[in-house]
Coordinates of C-alpha atoms in Angstrom, one line a residue:
X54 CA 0.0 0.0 0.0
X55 CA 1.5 3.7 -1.0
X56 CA 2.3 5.5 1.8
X57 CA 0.1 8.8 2.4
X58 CA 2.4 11.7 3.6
X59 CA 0.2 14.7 4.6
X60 CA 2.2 18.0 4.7
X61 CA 3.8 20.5 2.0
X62 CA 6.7 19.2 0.1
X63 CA 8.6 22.7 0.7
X64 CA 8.8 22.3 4.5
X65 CA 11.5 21.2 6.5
X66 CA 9.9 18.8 8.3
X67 CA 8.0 16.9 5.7
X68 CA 11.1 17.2 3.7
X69 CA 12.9 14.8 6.1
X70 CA 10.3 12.0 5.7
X71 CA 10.1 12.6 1.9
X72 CA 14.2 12.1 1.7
X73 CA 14.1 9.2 3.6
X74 CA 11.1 7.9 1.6
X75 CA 13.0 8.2 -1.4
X76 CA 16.7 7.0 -0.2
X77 CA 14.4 3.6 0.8
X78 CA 12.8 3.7 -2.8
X79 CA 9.6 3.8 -0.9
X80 CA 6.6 4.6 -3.0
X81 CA 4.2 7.7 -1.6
X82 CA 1.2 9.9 -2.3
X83 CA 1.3 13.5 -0.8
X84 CA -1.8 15.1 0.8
X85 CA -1.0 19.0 0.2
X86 CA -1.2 21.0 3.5
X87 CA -1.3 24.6 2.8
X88 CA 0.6 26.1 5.7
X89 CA 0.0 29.6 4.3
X90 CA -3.6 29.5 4.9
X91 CA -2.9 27.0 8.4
X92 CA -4.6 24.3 6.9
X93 CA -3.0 22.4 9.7
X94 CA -5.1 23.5 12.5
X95 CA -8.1 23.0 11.3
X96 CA -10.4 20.1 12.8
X97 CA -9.4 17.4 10.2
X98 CA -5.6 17.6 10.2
X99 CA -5.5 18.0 14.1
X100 CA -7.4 14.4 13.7
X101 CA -4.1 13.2 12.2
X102 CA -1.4 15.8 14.3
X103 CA -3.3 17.1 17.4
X104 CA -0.3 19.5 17.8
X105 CA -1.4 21.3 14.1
X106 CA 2.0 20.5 12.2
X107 CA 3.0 19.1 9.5
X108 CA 3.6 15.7 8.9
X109 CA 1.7 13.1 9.5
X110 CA 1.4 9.8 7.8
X111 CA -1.3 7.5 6.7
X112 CA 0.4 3.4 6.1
X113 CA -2.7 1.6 5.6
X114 CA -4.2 1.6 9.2
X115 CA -1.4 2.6 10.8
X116 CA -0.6 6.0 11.8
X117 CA 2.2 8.6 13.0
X118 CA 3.1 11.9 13.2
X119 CA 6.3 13.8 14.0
X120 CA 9.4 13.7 11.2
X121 CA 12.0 12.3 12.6
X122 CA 9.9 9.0 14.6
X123 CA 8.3 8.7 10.7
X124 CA 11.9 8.7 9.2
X125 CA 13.1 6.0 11.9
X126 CA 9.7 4.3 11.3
X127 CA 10.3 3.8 7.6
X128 CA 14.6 3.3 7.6
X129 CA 13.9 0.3 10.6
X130 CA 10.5 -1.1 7.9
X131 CA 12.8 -1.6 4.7
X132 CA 15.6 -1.9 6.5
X133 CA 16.6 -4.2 3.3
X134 CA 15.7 -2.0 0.8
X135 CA 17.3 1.6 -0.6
X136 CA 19.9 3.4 1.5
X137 CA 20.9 1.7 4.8
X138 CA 20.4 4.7 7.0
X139 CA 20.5 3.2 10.5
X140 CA 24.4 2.1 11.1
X141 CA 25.5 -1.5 10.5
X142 CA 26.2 -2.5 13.5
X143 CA 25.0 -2.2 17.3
X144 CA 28.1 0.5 17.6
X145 CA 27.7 1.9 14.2
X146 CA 23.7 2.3 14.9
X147 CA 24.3 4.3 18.2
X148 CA 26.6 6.9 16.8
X149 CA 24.0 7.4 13.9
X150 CA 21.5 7.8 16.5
X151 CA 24.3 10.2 18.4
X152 CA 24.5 12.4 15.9
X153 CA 20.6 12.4 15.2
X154 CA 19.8 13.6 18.9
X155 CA 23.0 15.9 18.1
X156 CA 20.6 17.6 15.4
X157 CA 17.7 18.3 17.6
X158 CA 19.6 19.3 20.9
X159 CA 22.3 21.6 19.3
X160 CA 21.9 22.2 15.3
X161 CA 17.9 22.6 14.9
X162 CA 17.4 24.7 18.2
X163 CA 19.7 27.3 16.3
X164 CA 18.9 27.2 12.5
X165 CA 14.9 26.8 13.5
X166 CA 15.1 30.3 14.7
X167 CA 17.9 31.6 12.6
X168 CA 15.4 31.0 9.1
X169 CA 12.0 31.9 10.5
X170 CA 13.9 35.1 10.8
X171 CA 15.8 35.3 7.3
X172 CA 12.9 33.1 5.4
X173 CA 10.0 33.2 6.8
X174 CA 9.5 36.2 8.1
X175 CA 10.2 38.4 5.6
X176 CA 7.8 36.7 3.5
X177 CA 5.0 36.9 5.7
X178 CA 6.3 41.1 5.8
X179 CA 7.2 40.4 9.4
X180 CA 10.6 41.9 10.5
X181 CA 13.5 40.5 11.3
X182 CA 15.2 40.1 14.7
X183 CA 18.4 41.2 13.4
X184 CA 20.0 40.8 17.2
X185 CA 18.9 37.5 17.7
X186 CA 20.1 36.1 14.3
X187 CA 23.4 37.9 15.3
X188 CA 23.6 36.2 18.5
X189 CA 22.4 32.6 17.1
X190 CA 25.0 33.1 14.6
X191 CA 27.5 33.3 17.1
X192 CA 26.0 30.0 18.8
X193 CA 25.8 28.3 15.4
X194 CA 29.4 28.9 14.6
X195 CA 30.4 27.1 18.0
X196 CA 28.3 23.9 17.3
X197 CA 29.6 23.9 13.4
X198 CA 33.5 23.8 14.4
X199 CA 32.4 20.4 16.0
X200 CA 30.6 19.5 12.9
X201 CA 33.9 20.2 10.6
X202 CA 36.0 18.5 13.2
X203 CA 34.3 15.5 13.1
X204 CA 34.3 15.6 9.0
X205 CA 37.8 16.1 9.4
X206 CA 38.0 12.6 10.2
X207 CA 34.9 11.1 8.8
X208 CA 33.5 11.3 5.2
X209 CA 29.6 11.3 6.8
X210 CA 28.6 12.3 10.6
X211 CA 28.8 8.9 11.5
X212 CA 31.6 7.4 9.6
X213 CA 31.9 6.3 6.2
X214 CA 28.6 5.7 5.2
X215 CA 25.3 8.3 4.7
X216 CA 22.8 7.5 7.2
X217 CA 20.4 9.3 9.6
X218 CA 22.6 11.0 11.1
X219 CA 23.4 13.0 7.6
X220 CA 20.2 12.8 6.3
X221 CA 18.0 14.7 9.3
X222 CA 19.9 17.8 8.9
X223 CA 19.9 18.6 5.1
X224 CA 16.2 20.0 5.1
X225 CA 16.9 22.9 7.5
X226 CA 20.2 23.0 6.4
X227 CA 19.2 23.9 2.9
X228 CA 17.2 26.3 4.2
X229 CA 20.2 27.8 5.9
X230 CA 22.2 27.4 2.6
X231 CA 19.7 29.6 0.2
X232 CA 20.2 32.9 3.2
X233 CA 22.7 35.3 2.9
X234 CA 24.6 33.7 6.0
X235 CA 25.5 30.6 4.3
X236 CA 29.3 31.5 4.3
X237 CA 29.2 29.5 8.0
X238 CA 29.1 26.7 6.3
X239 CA 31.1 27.5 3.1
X240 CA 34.3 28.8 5.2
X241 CA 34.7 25.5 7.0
X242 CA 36.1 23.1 4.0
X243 CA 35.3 20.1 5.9
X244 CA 31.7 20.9 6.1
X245 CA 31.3 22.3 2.8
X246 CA 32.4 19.6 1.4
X247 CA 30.1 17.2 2.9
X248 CA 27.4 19.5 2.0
X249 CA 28.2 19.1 -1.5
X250 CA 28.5 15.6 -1.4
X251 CA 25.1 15.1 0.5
X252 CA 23.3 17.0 -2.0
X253 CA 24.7 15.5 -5.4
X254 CA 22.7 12.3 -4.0
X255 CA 20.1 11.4 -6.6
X256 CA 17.2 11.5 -3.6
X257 CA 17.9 15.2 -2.5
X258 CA 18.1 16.3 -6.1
X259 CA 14.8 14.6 -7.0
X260 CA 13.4 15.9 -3.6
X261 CA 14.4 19.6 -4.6
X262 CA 12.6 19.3 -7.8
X263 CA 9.2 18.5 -6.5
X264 CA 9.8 21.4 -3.8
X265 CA 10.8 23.6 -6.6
X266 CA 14.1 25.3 -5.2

Protein backbone atom coordinates (compact mmCIF):
# COMPACT_ATOMS: atom_id res chain seq x y z
CA UNK A 1 0.00 0.00 0.00
CA UNK A 2 1.48 3.70 -0.96
CA UNK A 3 2.32 5.55 1.82
CA UNK A 4 0.10 8.85 2.35
CA UNK A 5 2.36 11.68 3.65
CA UNK A 6 0.24 14.74 4.57
CA UNK A 7 2.20 18.02 4.65
CA UNK A 8 3.79 20.53 1.95
CA UNK A 9 6.74 19.16 0.08
CA UNK A 10 8.63 22.74 0.74
CA UNK A 11 8.78 22.29 4.48
CA UNK A 12 11.54 21.15 6.46
CA UNK A 13 9.85 18.76 8.27
CA UNK A 14 7.97 16.89 5.69
CA UNK A 15 11.15 17.18 3.70
CA UNK A 16 12.85 14.76 6.10
CA UNK A 17 10.26 12.03 5.72
CA UNK A 18 10.10 12.59 1.88
CA UNK A 19 14.19 12.08 1.71
CA UNK A 20 14.05 9.25 3.62
CA UNK A 21 11.12 7.91 1.55
CA UNK A 22 12.97 8.22 -1.44
CA UNK A 23 16.70 7.02 -0.22
CA UNK A 24 14.36 3.60 0.83
CA UNK A 25 12.76 3.70 -2.83
CA UNK A 26 9.58 3.78 -0.92
CA UNK A 27 6.60 4.57 -3.04
CA UNK A 28 4.17 7.72 -1.63
CA UNK A 29 1.25 9.95 -2.30
CA UNK A 30 1.31 13.48 -0.82
CA UNK A 31 -1.75 15.06 0.77
CA UNK A 32 -0.98 19.04 0.22
CA UNK A 33 -1.23 20.98 3.46
CA UNK A 34 -1.25 24.61 2.80
CA UNK A 35 0.60 26.06 5.74
CA UNK A 36 0.01 29.62 4.30
CA UNK A 37 -3.62 29.45 4.94
CA UNK A 38 -2.90 26.97 8.40
CA UNK A 39 -4.59 24.29 6.88
CA UNK A 40 -3.00 22.40 9.74
CA UNK A 41 -5.06 23.49 12.51
CA UNK A 42 -8.12 22.97 11.33
CA UNK A 43 -10.36 20.07 12.77
CA UNK A 44 -9.44 17.39 10.16
CA UNK A 45 -5.57 17.61 10.24
CA UNK A 46 -5.48 17.97 14.06
CA UNK A 47 -7.38 14.38 13.65
CA UNK A 48 -4.12 13.18 12.17
CA UNK A 49 -1.39 15.75 14.26
CA UNK A 50 -3.29 17.10 17.40
CA UNK A 51 -0.32 19.52 17.76
CA UNK A 52 -1.37 21.30 14.11
CA UNK A 53 2.01 20.49 12.16
CA UNK A 54 3.01 19.07 9.54
CA UNK A 55 3.59 15.70 8.86
CA UNK A 56 1.71 13.12 9.49
CA UNK A 57 1.37 9.75 7.79
CA UNK A 58 -1.32 7.52 6.67
CA UNK A 59 0.36 3.44 6.06
CA UNK A 60 -2.68 1.64 5.59
CA UNK A 61 -4.16 1.58 9.23
CA UNK A 62 -1.43 2.61 10.76
CA UNK A 63 -0.57 6.00 11.76
CA UNK A 64 2.23 8.63 13.03
CA UNK A 65 3.10 11.89 13.18
CA UNK A 66 6.34 13.75 14.02
CA UNK A 67 9.39 13.69 11.24
CA UNK A 68 12.04 12.33 12.62
CA UNK A 69 9.94 8.95 14.61
CA UNK A 70 8.25 8.69 10.70
CA UNK A 71 11.91 8.67 9.22
CA UNK A 72 13.06 5.98 11.93
CA UNK A 73 9.71 4.30 11.26
CA UNK A 74 10.35 3.81 7.60
CA UNK A 75 14.59 3.31 7.58
CA UNK A 76 13.90 0.30 10.63
CA UNK A 77 10.54 -1.05 7.93
CA UNK A 78 12.82 -1.61 4.69
CA UNK A 79 15.64 -1.93 6.45
CA UNK A 80 16.60 -4.23 3.32
CA UNK A 81 15.66 -1.99 0.76
CA UNK A 82 17.29 1.57 -0.63
CA UNK A 83 19.94 3.42 1.51
CA UNK A 84 20.92 1.70 4.84
CA UNK A 85 20.40 4.67 7.05
CA UNK A 86 20.45 3.18 10.54
CA UNK A 87 24.37 2.07 11.10
CA UNK A 88 25.45 -1.52 10.49
CA UNK A 89 26.24 -2.46 13.48
CA UNK A 90 24.97 -2.18 17.33
CA UNK A 91 28.06 0.46 17.62
CA UNK A 92 27.68 1.88 14.24
CA UNK A 93 23.72 2.32 14.86
CA UNK A 94 24.35 4.34 18.16
CA UNK A 95 26.62 6.89 16.76
CA UNK A 96 24.04 7.42 13.91
CA UNK A 97 21.52 7.82 16.46
CA UNK A 98 24.35 10.23 18.43
CA UNK A 99 24.53 12.40 15.90
CA UNK A 100 20.60 12.37 15.24
CA UNK A 101 19.81 13.59 18.87
CA UNK A 102 23.02 15.94 18.09
CA UNK A 103 20.56 17.64 15.44
CA UNK A 104 17.74 18.30 17.59
CA UNK A 105 19.64 19.29 20.89
CA UNK A 106 22.26 21.58 19.28
CA UNK A 107 21.88 22.24 15.31
CA UNK A 108 17.95 22.57 14.91
CA UNK A 109 17.45 24.66 18.19
CA UNK A 110 19.67 27.31 16.27
CA UNK A 111 18.87 27.25 12.50
CA UNK A 112 14.90 26.81 13.47
CA UNK A 113 15.09 30.29 14.68
CA UNK A 114 17.92 31.60 12.61
CA UNK A 115 15.45 31.03 9.08
CA UNK A 116 12.01 31.95 10.50
CA UNK A 117 13.94 35.14 10.84
CA UNK A 118 15.78 35.32 7.31
CA UNK A 119 12.86 33.12 5.41
CA UNK A 120 9.97 33.24 6.84
CA UNK A 121 9.47 36.22 8.08
CA UNK A 122 10.22 38.38 5.64
CA UNK A 123 7.81 36.71 3.46
CA UNK A 124 5.05 36.94 5.66
CA UNK A 125 6.28 41.06 5.83
CA UNK A 126 7.21 40.41 9.43
CA UNK A 127 10.64 41.93 10.53
CA UNK A 128 13.47 40.50 11.28
CA UNK A 129 15.22 40.13 14.68
CA UNK A 130 18.42 41.24 13.45
CA UNK A 131 19.96 40.83 17.17
CA UNK A 132 18.87 37.55 17.73
CA UNK A 133 20.06 36.14 14.33
CA UNK A 134 23.43 37.91 15.31
CA UNK A 135 23.58 36.18 18.54
CA UNK A 136 22.37 32.64 17.13
CA UNK A 137 25.01 33.09 14.62
CA UNK A 138 27.49 33.26 17.12
CA UNK A 139 25.99 29.96 18.81
CA UNK A 140 25.82 28.29 15.41
CA UNK A 141 29.44 28.86 14.58
CA UNK A 142 30.44 27.09 18.05
CA UNK A 143 28.32 23.89 17.31
CA UNK A 144 29.64 23.93 13.41
CA UNK A 145 33.49 23.85 14.43
CA UNK A 146 32.45 20.42 16.01
CA UNK A 147 30.63 19.50 12.89
CA UNK A 148 33.91 20.19 10.64
CA UNK A 149 36.03 18.53 13.16
CA UNK A 150 34.33 15.47 13.14
CA UNK A 151 34.33 15.57 8.97
CA UNK A 152 37.84 16.06 9.40
CA UNK A 153 38.04 12.57 10.16
CA UNK A 154 34.89 11.14 8.76
CA UNK A 155 33.47 11.30 5.16
CA UNK A 156 29.58 11.32 6.76
CA UNK A 157 28.58 12.32 10.64
CA UNK A 158 28.76 8.93 11.46
CA UNK A 159 31.63 7.39 9.62
CA UNK A 160 31.91 6.34 6.18
CA UNK A 161 28.57 5.65 5.16
CA UNK A 162 25.29 8.29 4.66
CA UNK A 163 22.77 7.51 7.24
CA UNK A 164 20.44 9.35 9.57
CA UNK A 165 22.62 11.02 11.07
CA UNK A 166 23.43 12.97 7.60
CA UNK A 167 20.18 12.84 6.32
CA UNK A 168 18.01 14.75 9.26
CA UNK A 169 19.94 17.77 8.88
CA UNK A 170 19.85 18.56 5.12
CA UNK A 171 16.16 20.01 5.14
CA UNK A 172 16.88 22.89 7.48
CA UNK A 173 20.19 22.96 6.40
CA UNK A 174 19.16 23.89 2.90
CA UNK A 175 17.23 26.33 4.21
CA UNK A 176 20.24 27.82 5.94
CA UNK A 177 22.22 27.36 2.62
CA UNK A 178 19.72 29.64 0.16
CA UNK A 179 20.24 32.86 3.21
CA UNK A 180 22.67 35.30 2.87
CA UNK A 181 24.64 33.68 5.96
CA UNK A 182 25.53 30.61 4.35
CA UNK A 183 29.32 31.52 4.27
CA UNK A 184 29.21 29.52 8.03
CA UNK A 185 29.06 26.68 6.34
CA UNK A 186 31.09 27.47 3.11
CA UNK A 187 34.31 28.84 5.19
CA UNK A 188 34.66 25.51 7.01
CA UNK A 189 36.13 23.13 4.04
CA UNK A 190 35.32 20.15 5.91
CA UNK A 191 31.66 20.92 6.06
CA UNK A 192 31.26 22.28 2.77
CA UNK A 193 32.37 19.57 1.44
CA UNK A 194 30.14 17.17 2.88
CA UNK A 195 27.44 19.54 1.97
CA UNK A 196 28.18 19.08 -1.48
CA UNK A 197 28.54 15.57 -1.37
CA UNK A 198 25.09 15.06 0.49
CA UNK A 199 23.29 17.05 -2.00
CA UNK A 200 24.75 15.53 -5.41
CA UNK A 201 22.66 12.31 -4.02
CA UNK A 202 20.11 11.35 -6.60
CA UNK A 203 17.18 11.50 -3.57
CA UNK A 204 17.90 15.22 -2.48
CA UNK A 205 18.05 16.30 -6.07
CA UNK A 206 14.76 14.56 -6.95
CA UNK A 207 13.45 15.92 -3.64
CA UNK A 208 14.42 19.59 -4.60
CA UNK A 209 12.59 19.32 -7.79
CA UNK A 210 9.25 18.51 -6.49
CA UNK A 211 9.82 21.45 -3.84
CA UNK A 212 10.84 23.59 -6.65
CA UNK A 213 14.13 25.33 -5.21
Amino acid sequence: MVVKLYGQVTAACPQRVLLCLLEKEIEFEIVHIDLDTLEQKRPEHLLRQPFGQVPAIEDGDFKLFESRAIARYYATKYSDQGTNLLGKSLEHRAIVDQWADVEVGYFNVLVHPLVMNLVIKPRLGEECDAALVEELKVKLGVVLDIYDNQLASNRFLAGDEFTMADLTHMPAMGYLMRTDINRIVKDRANMNRWWEEVTARPAWKKLMKMAGF
